[in-house]
Amino acid sequence: MTDLPALISRYAERFATLGGGTHHISSPLGAWLVLALVAPAAEGDDQQQLLDALGTDARSAQRAAAELLAEPHPAVVAAAAAWTDPSSARLIQWSGSLPKTVETGAIPSQAAADDWAREKTLGLIERFPVELRELVVVLASALATRISWSIPFEFADASELRGPWSRELDRVLHAGPSYAHHTAIVDTDRAGLVGIHTAQGEDLAVTSVIADESVPPADVLAAAHEIATSDVAEVSLFDLPQGEHPLWTITEEESTWSGEHLEAVLPAWSARSQHQLLDLPQLGFGAAGRTLQHLAGDGGPVEAIQSAVARFHREGFEAAALTVAAVAAGVPMARPGPYRTGVVRFSHPYAVVATALAGEDDRWDGLPVFAAWVAEPENAQD
């Protein structure tokens, strides 16, 4: 079976370049799905560029996309559509060759496309991101989630961040140790020592990763995908110096229970982004667009856009993305001893990755669905 989480993490590293270190939300998975659907129709250099972006052969990629669409994750709405000019027999033949899970038909009105966008994104995106007038072929994917945390965050005073954001905000989120909130310190190849927090709810895990401010955002996002999609070794608080660190604080006291635990303080945030997918050739949308042009009989200009939104707050997480390519014309035993407590502070820009949780043999298990770079914090709200 194709290691889909690894392929999406690889593609996400390319996608992160579009964000350029600015506050944004994206769905590399949503973009990858569009490439996977068009790849079998590509030829020559365009096919090679698509295979390089996908990280696997065309048939395997399309088969994986078909399986994800046929068996959506319980916490993720997933859909795709291929709309074509009804006068083009070649486009109709191509759309008929797509997996049955892809909606096909004539290019709809703008109002109908907006309705499709709202329905497939749980109302989070209200308008289809491209104008449909004069288009001859449209290939789109939609992904959306809206979950509640198994245990909501608590509130904390923003001063607990002890960083620049503590002066911008009044109230932030606090997570103590629980089955629904996990905080740790991890040593990574790409970003060095990082603080992580993972919140869970309704079969989705949202992992936030903060590194030293000197680490490039692309490296932090790469580390976040690695942490979110694989088992990583955590660093014990007893292997770290006590006291203040730019990312955390560690204290120690004598206790009847020797051990350690970590808490986290982090801001609420929201993001709305629009990504021009043709701006970065490595994403494969130039090749995808040329393939669609060829199917349309050398059609007009290509558009490739992803529109994405997200909100991370006390009660839960919601996110959606529309991607379009178009052509115009266990518990340890207790023992007495020292007990260490740490608090990881998300007080400067950091990475977020949302991954699906499912059974071991499920295509969705461990799959990164959304990724964000958080640089614009918000006050935590009731």
Short mmCIF file of C-alpha atoms in Angstrom, two decimals:
data_model
loop_
_atom_site.label_atom_id
_atom_site.label_comp_id
_atom_site.label_asym_id
_atom_site.label_seq_id
_atom_site.Cartn_x
_atom_site.Cartn_y
_atom_site.Cartn_z
CA MET A 1 0.00 0.00 0.00
CA THR A 2 1.25 3.50 -0.85
CA ASP A 3 2.55 5.36 2.24
CA LEU A 4 0.14 8.24 1.74
CA PRO A 5 1.02 10.22 4.91
CA ALA A 6 4.66 10.26 3.79
CA LEU A 7 3.71 11.40 0.27
CA ILE A 8 1.51 14.21 1.57
CA SER A 9 4.17 15.32 4.06
CA ARG A 10 6.68 15.44 1.20
CA TYR A 11 4.31 17.49 -0.93
CA ALA A 12 3.49 19.74 2.04
CA GLU A 13 7.14 20.76 2.27
CA ARG A 14 6.92 22.09 -1.28
CA PHE A 15 3.60 23.76 -0.56
CA ALA A 16 5.03 25.55 2.49
CA THR A 17 7.20 27.67 0.18
CA LEU A 18 4.04 29.40 -1.07
CA GLY A 19 3.32 30.67 2.44
CA GLY A 20 6.71 32.33 2.63
CA GLY A 21 6.63 32.41 6.43
CA THR A 22 3.47 34.52 6.52
CA HIS A 23 0.36 33.66 8.53
CA HIS A 24 -1.61 31.17 6.44
CA ILE A 25 -3.69 28.00 6.28
CA SER A 26 -3.45 25.42 3.50
CA SER A 27 -4.35 21.88 2.54
CA PRO A 28 -1.51 20.20 0.65
CA LEU A 29 -3.73 17.11 0.59
CA GLY A 30 -6.45 19.02 -1.28
CA ALA A 31 -3.95 20.11 -3.93
CA TRP A 32 -2.43 16.62 -4.18
CA LEU A 33 -5.87 15.13 -4.84
CA VAL A 34 -6.37 17.36 -7.89
CA LEU A 35 -2.98 16.34 -9.30
CA ALA A 36 -3.74 12.67 -8.64
CA LEU A 37 -6.99 12.86 -10.59
CA VAL A 38 -5.46 14.47 -13.68
CA ALA A 39 -2.12 12.60 -13.71
CA PRO A 40 -3.16 9.51 -15.75
CA ALA A 41 -4.09 11.79 -18.67
CA ALA A 42 -0.70 13.55 -18.75
CA GLU A 43 1.99 12.81 -21.32
CA GLY A 44 5.70 13.45 -21.81
CA ASP A 45 7.38 16.09 -19.67
CA ASP A 46 4.08 17.06 -18.05
CA GLN A 47 3.58 13.50 -16.84
CA GLN A 48 7.10 13.44 -15.37
CA GLN A 49 6.50 16.74 -13.56
CA LEU A 50 3.25 15.44 -12.12
CA LEU A 51 4.84 12.19 -10.98
CA ASP A 52 7.64 14.16 -9.35
CA ALA A 53 5.10 16.28 -7.46
CA LEU A 54 2.94 13.30 -6.49
CA GLY A 55 5.88 11.14 -5.40
CA THR A 56 4.39 8.01 -6.97
CA ASP A 57 3.07 6.70 -10.29
CA ALA A 58 -0.12 8.08 -11.81
CA ARG A 59 -2.31 5.01 -11.35
CA SER A 60 -1.32 4.54 -7.71
CA ALA A 61 -1.99 8.22 -7.00
CA GLN A 62 -5.41 8.16 -8.66
CA ARG A 63 -6.31 4.92 -6.90
CA ALA A 64 -5.38 6.45 -3.53
CA ALA A 65 -7.47 9.54 -4.31
CA ALA A 66 -10.42 7.37 -5.31
CA GLU A 67 -10.20 5.42 -2.05
CA LEU A 68 -10.11 8.60 0.06
CA LEU A 69 -13.16 9.98 -1.74
CA ALA A 70 -15.04 6.67 -1.62
CA GLU A 71 -14.53 6.22 2.12
CA PRO A 72 -14.40 9.69 3.69
CA HIS A 73 -12.99 10.01 7.17
CA PRO A 74 -15.74 10.54 9.79
CA ALA A 75 -14.25 13.91 10.77
CA VAL A 76 -13.46 15.12 7.23
CA VAL A 77 -15.84 16.01 4.40
CA ALA A 78 -14.06 15.09 1.14
CA ALA A 79 -15.36 15.70 -2.37
CA ALA A 80 -14.16 16.24 -5.93
CA ALA A 81 -15.79 17.43 -9.14
CA ALA A 82 -14.87 17.54 -12.83
CA TRP A 83 -17.07 19.90 -14.82
CA THR A 84 -16.66 20.16 -18.58
CA ASP A 85 -17.93 21.95 -21.67
CA PRO A 86 -20.82 19.73 -22.87
CA SER A 87 -19.82 20.35 -26.49
CA SER A 88 -16.39 18.74 -26.04
CA ALA A 89 -16.56 14.99 -26.64
CA ARG A 90 -12.93 14.57 -25.58
CA LEU A 91 -13.48 16.28 -22.23
CA ILE A 92 -16.63 14.27 -21.62
CA GLN A 93 -14.74 11.06 -22.40
CA TRP A 94 -11.96 12.06 -19.98
CA SER A 95 -14.35 12.95 -17.17
CA GLY A 96 -16.05 9.59 -17.68
CA SER A 97 -12.71 7.85 -17.06
CA LEU A 98 -12.32 9.42 -13.61
CA PRO A 99 -13.15 7.46 -10.45
CA LYS A 100 -16.89 7.16 -9.85
CA THR A 101 -16.45 9.11 -6.62
CA VAL A 102 -15.75 12.27 -8.65
CA GLU A 103 -18.84 14.31 -9.49
CA THR A 104 -19.03 14.99 -13.23
CA GLY A 105 -21.24 17.03 -15.52
CA ALA A 106 -21.54 20.27 -17.43
CA ILE A 107 -19.95 23.41 -16.00
CA PRO A 108 -22.57 24.82 -13.62
CA SER A 109 -23.69 28.38 -13.09
CA GLN A 110 -21.65 30.51 -10.70
CA ALA A 111 -24.48 30.34 -8.17
CA ALA A 112 -24.58 26.55 -8.38
CA ALA A 113 -20.79 26.36 -7.95
CA ASP A 114 -21.05 28.62 -4.90
CA ASP A 115 -23.71 26.28 -3.49
CA TRP A 116 -21.36 23.33 -4.08
CA ALA A 117 -18.55 25.17 -2.28
CA ARG A 118 -20.74 25.91 0.74
CA GLU A 119 -22.10 22.37 0.92
CA LYS A 120 -18.72 20.65 0.63
CA THR A 121 -16.95 22.96 3.11
CA LEU A 122 -19.57 22.93 5.88
CA GLY A 123 -20.39 26.55 5.05
CA LEU A 124 -16.85 27.72 5.82
CA ILE A 125 -16.17 28.82 2.23
CA GLU A 126 -19.10 30.61 0.66
CA ARG A 127 -17.87 31.25 -2.86
CA PHE A 128 -16.21 29.10 -5.48
CA PRO A 129 -12.71 30.57 -5.92
CA VAL A 130 -12.77 31.06 -9.71
CA GLU A 131 -15.21 32.67 -12.12
CA LEU A 132 -16.77 29.94 -14.26
CA ARG A 133 -17.78 32.10 -17.19
CA GLU A 134 -15.95 31.05 -20.36
CA LEU A 135 -14.28 28.04 -18.73
CA VAL A 136 -14.20 24.74 -20.62
CA VAL A 137 -12.98 22.42 -17.85
CA VAL A 138 -12.86 22.66 -14.06
CA LEU A 139 -11.31 20.09 -11.71
CA ALA A 140 -11.86 20.76 -8.01
CA SER A 141 -11.39 19.13 -4.63
CA ALA A 142 -12.96 20.11 -1.31
CA LEU A 143 -11.94 19.15 2.22
CA ALA A 144 -13.52 20.35 5.44
CA THR A 145 -13.64 19.54 9.13
CA ARG A 146 -15.37 20.92 12.20
CA ILE A 147 -14.60 19.20 15.49
CA SER A 148 -14.96 19.81 19.21
CA TRP A 149 -12.07 18.97 21.50
CA SER A 150 -12.67 15.96 23.72
CA ILE A 151 -11.76 18.31 26.59
CA PRO A 152 -11.94 22.08 25.94
CA PHE A 153 -8.96 24.26 26.72
CA GLU A 154 -8.91 26.35 29.86
CA PHE A 155 -8.15 30.07 29.78
CA ALA A 156 -4.94 31.72 30.97
CA ASP A 157 -3.72 35.29 31.17
CA ALA A 158 -1.70 36.23 28.11
CA SER A 159 1.24 37.12 30.35
CA GLU A 160 1.83 33.35 30.66
CA LEU A 161 3.22 33.40 27.11
CA ARG A 162 6.16 35.54 28.30
CA GLY A 163 6.89 36.69 24.76
CA PRO A 164 5.97 39.45 22.30
CA TRP A 165 2.44 38.11 21.87
CA SER A 166 1.81 38.46 25.62
CA ARG A 167 1.77 42.23 25.06
CA GLU A 168 -0.66 41.97 22.13
CA LEU A 169 -3.23 39.68 23.77
CA ASP A 170 -5.28 39.58 26.96
CA ARG A 171 -6.25 35.92 27.18
CA VAL A 172 -4.83 32.68 25.78
CA LEU A 173 -5.52 28.95 25.93
CA HIS A 174 -4.11 26.61 28.57
CA ALA A 175 -3.85 22.81 28.35
CA GLY A 176 -2.98 20.69 31.35
CA PRO A 177 -2.13 16.98 31.13
CA SER A 178 -5.11 14.88 30.02
CA TYR A 179 -6.00 12.15 27.53
CA ALA A 180 -7.16 14.82 25.07
CA HIS A 181 -4.17 17.17 25.35
CA HIS A 182 -0.57 16.03 25.00
CA THR A 183 2.42 18.34 25.41
CA ALA A 184 6.03 17.30 24.87
CA ILE A 185 9.52 18.42 23.94
CA VAL A 186 11.05 16.65 20.94
CA ASP A 187 14.49 16.79 19.32
CA THR A 188 14.10 17.01 15.54
CA ASP A 189 16.57 16.89 12.65
CA ARG A 190 15.11 19.88 10.84
CA ALA A 191 14.20 22.24 13.68
CA GLY A 192 16.23 21.13 16.70
CA LEU A 193 14.49 21.02 20.07
CA VAL A 194 10.81 21.93 19.68
CA GLY A 195 7.79 22.18 21.92
CA ILE A 196 4.66 20.39 20.76
CA HIS A 197 1.04 20.29 21.79
CA THR A 198 -1.56 17.93 20.32
CA ALA A 199 -5.28 18.37 20.92
CA GLN A 200 -7.71 15.60 19.97
CA GLY A 201 -11.38 15.47 19.22
CA GLU A 202 -13.68 13.36 17.07
CA ASP A 203 -10.96 11.35 15.26
CA LEU A 204 -8.81 14.36 14.39
CA ALA A 205 -5.55 15.45 16.02
CA VAL A 206 -4.22 19.00 15.70
CA THR A 207 -0.51 19.27 16.46
CA SER A 208 1.17 22.63 17.13
CA VAL A 209 4.96 22.79 16.95
CA ILE A 210 7.12 25.73 18.05
CA ALA A 211 10.86 26.03 17.42
CA ASP A 212 13.49 28.64 18.06
CA GLU A 213 12.69 31.85 16.19
CA SER A 214 15.86 31.46 14.11
CA VAL A 215 14.58 28.25 12.46
CA PRO A 216 13.05 28.86 8.99
CA PRO A 217 9.25 28.31 8.84
CA ALA A 218 9.67 25.62 6.16
CA ASP A 219 11.84 23.58 8.53
CA VAL A 220 9.36 23.98 11.39
CA LEU A 221 6.49 22.86 9.13
CA ALA A 222 8.55 19.88 7.95
CA ALA A 223 9.25 18.92 11.56
CA ALA A 224 5.56 19.35 12.39
CA HIS A 225 4.55 16.94 9.63
CA GLU A 226 7.12 14.41 10.81
CA ILE A 227 5.88 14.65 14.40
CA ALA A 228 2.21 14.50 13.41
CA THR A 229 2.58 11.47 11.14
CA SER A 230 5.07 9.24 12.97
CA ASP A 231 6.17 8.07 16.40
CA VAL A 232 8.88 10.37 17.76
CA ALA A 233 11.01 10.09 20.88
CA GLU A 234 10.21 12.69 23.51
CA VAL A 235 12.86 14.39 25.63
CA SER A 236 12.52 13.93 29.39
CA LEU A 237 12.38 17.08 31.49
CA PHE A 238 15.14 15.51 33.60
CA ASP A 239 17.42 15.67 30.54
CA LEU A 240 16.91 19.42 30.22
CA PRO A 241 18.14 22.25 32.45
CA GLN A 242 15.72 23.72 34.95
CA GLY A 243 14.57 27.30 34.63
CA GLU A 244 13.59 29.60 31.81
CA HIS A 245 14.08 28.73 28.14
CA PRO A 246 12.76 30.79 25.20
CA LEU A 247 10.16 28.05 24.52
CA TRP A 248 9.43 26.62 27.98
CA THR A 249 9.93 26.82 31.73
CA ILE A 250 10.97 23.81 33.85
CA THR A 251 10.63 23.71 37.65
CA GLU A 252 11.37 20.99 40.22
CA GLU A 253 10.14 20.19 43.72
CA GLU A 254 10.29 17.24 46.09
CA SER A 255 7.20 15.05 45.82
CA THR A 256 5.82 11.73 46.99
CA TRP A 257 5.47 10.95 43.28
CA SER A 258 8.63 11.14 41.23
CA GLY A 259 7.81 12.02 37.67
CA GLU A 260 7.14 14.84 35.27
CA HIS A 261 4.41 16.50 33.28
CA LEU A 262 4.10 19.27 30.74
CA GLU A 263 1.44 21.88 30.16
CA ALA A 264 0.99 24.29 27.25
CA VAL A 265 -0.14 27.86 26.76
CA LEU A 266 -0.94 28.95 23.23
CA PRO A 267 -3.09 31.54 21.47
CA ALA A 268 -6.35 31.12 19.65
CA TRP A 269 -6.01 31.87 15.94
CA SER A 270 -7.84 31.99 12.65
CA ALA A 271 -6.65 32.29 9.06
CA ARG A 272 -8.04 32.86 5.58
CA SER A 273 -5.71 32.29 2.62
CA GLN A 274 -5.74 32.14 -1.15
CA HIS A 275 -2.82 30.39 -2.81
CA GLN A 276 -1.86 30.91 -6.45
CA LEU A 277 -0.71 27.39 -7.29
CA LEU A 278 0.92 28.29 -10.61
CA ASP A 279 3.46 30.49 -8.80
CA LEU A 280 5.55 27.48 -7.78
CA PRO A 281 6.34 25.03 -10.63
CA GLN A 282 7.34 22.27 -8.17
CA LEU A 283 3.70 21.98 -7.08
CA GLY A 284 2.82 20.43 -10.44
CA PHE A 285 -0.09 22.67 -11.38
CA GLY A 286 1.61 24.02 -14.48
CA ALA A 287 1.78 20.45 -15.79
CA ALA A 288 -1.77 19.75 -14.62
CA GLY A 289 -3.02 22.87 -16.40
CA ARG A 290 -1.27 21.98 -19.65
CA THR A 291 -2.75 18.49 -19.47
CA LEU A 292 -6.23 19.96 -19.11
CA GLN A 293 -5.50 22.39 -21.97
CA HIS A 294 -4.53 19.45 -24.18
CA LEU A 295 -7.71 17.59 -23.25
CA ALA A 296 -9.68 20.73 -24.11
CA GLY A 297 -8.01 20.96 -27.51
CA ASP A 298 -5.38 23.54 -26.53
CA GLY A 299 -7.72 25.71 -24.51
CA GLY A 300 -7.08 29.17 -23.15
CA PRO A 301 -5.40 30.40 -19.95
CA VAL A 302 -5.07 28.15 -16.91
CA GLU A 303 -6.14 29.03 -13.38
CA ALA A 304 -5.02 27.09 -10.32
CA ILE A 305 -6.08 28.37 -6.92
CA GLN A 306 -6.57 27.07 -3.41
CA SER A 307 -8.86 28.94 -1.04
CA ALA A 308 -8.56 27.88 2.61
CA VAL A 309 -9.88 28.95 6.02
CA ALA A 310 -9.34 27.74 9.58
CA ARG A 311 -10.13 28.60 13.19
CA PHE A 312 -8.48 27.18 16.34
CA HIS A 313 -10.29 28.07 19.56
CA ARG A 314 -11.16 26.95 23.08
CA GLU A 315 -13.88 24.51 22.06
CA GLY A 316 -12.51 23.05 18.86
CA PHE A 317 -11.06 23.39 15.38
CA GLU A 318 -12.59 24.00 11.97
CA ALA A 319 -10.96 24.23 8.55
CA ALA A 320 -11.80 23.95 4.88
CA ALA A 321 -10.01 24.15 1.55
CA LEU A 322 -11.15 24.32 -2.06
CA THR A 323 -8.52 23.55 -4.69
CA VAL A 324 -9.31 24.30 -8.33
CA ALA A 325 -7.50 23.78 -11.63
CA ALA A 326 -9.40 25.23 -14.58
CA VAL A 327 -8.95 26.12 -18.24
CA ALA A 328 -10.77 28.94 -20.02
CA ALA A 329 -12.57 28.96 -23.97
CA GLY A 330 0.28 3.45 29.39
CA VAL A 331 0.91 4.82 33.03
CA PRO A 332 4.34 4.18 34.77
CA MET A 333 4.75 2.88 38.38
CA ALA A 334 5.00 5.65 40.98
CA ARG A 335 8.04 6.18 43.18
CA PRO A 336 9.01 9.02 45.54
CA GLY A 337 11.49 11.65 44.43
CA PRO A 338 11.73 14.90 42.50
CA TYR A 339 8.84 15.89 40.26
CA ARG A 340 9.36 18.24 37.34
CA THR A 341 6.76 20.43 35.74
CA GLY A 342 7.18 22.15 32.41
CA VAL A 343 5.12 24.68 30.50
CA VAL A 344 5.61 24.99 26.74
CA ARG A 345 4.84 28.53 25.57
CA PHE A 346 3.67 29.17 22.02
CA SER A 347 4.68 32.83 22.12
CA HIS A 348 6.02 33.40 18.60
CA PRO A 349 5.12 32.04 15.12
CA TYR A 350 4.71 28.26 14.96
CA ALA A 351 3.46 25.41 12.77
CA VAL A 352 0.20 23.48 12.98
CA VAL A 353 -0.71 20.20 11.27
CA ALA A 354 -4.13 18.53 11.49
CA THR A 355 -4.10 14.76 10.93
CA ALA A 356 -6.89 12.22 10.60
CA LEU A 357 -7.10 9.40 13.14
CA ALA A 358 -8.45 6.02 11.99
CA GLY A 359 -7.74 2.29 12.09
CA GLU A 360 -4.29 1.04 11.13
CA ASP A 361 -5.45 -0.25 7.73
CA ASP A 362 -7.53 2.83 6.92
CA ARG A 363 -6.22 5.08 4.11
CA TRP A 364 -7.01 8.12 6.25
CA ASP A 365 -4.99 7.05 9.31
CA GLY A 366 -2.27 9.58 10.08
CA LEU A 367 -3.00 11.57 6.92
CA PRO A 368 -2.16 15.30 7.17
CA VAL A 369 -5.29 17.17 6.06
CA PHE A 370 -4.49 20.81 6.86
CA ALA A 371 -1.31 22.74 7.67
CA ALA A 372 -0.89 26.26 9.04
CA TRP A 373 1.79 28.76 9.96
CA VAL A 374 0.47 30.80 12.88
CA ALA A 375 1.87 34.34 12.99
CA GLU A 376 -1.25 36.35 13.92
CA PRO A 377 -2.58 35.25 17.33
CA GLU A 378 -6.02 36.17 18.65
CA ASN A 379 -7.52 36.56 22.09
CA ALA A 380 -9.14 33.39 23.37
CA GLN A 381 -12.92 33.79 23.43
CA ASP A 382 -15.73 32.09 25.34
#
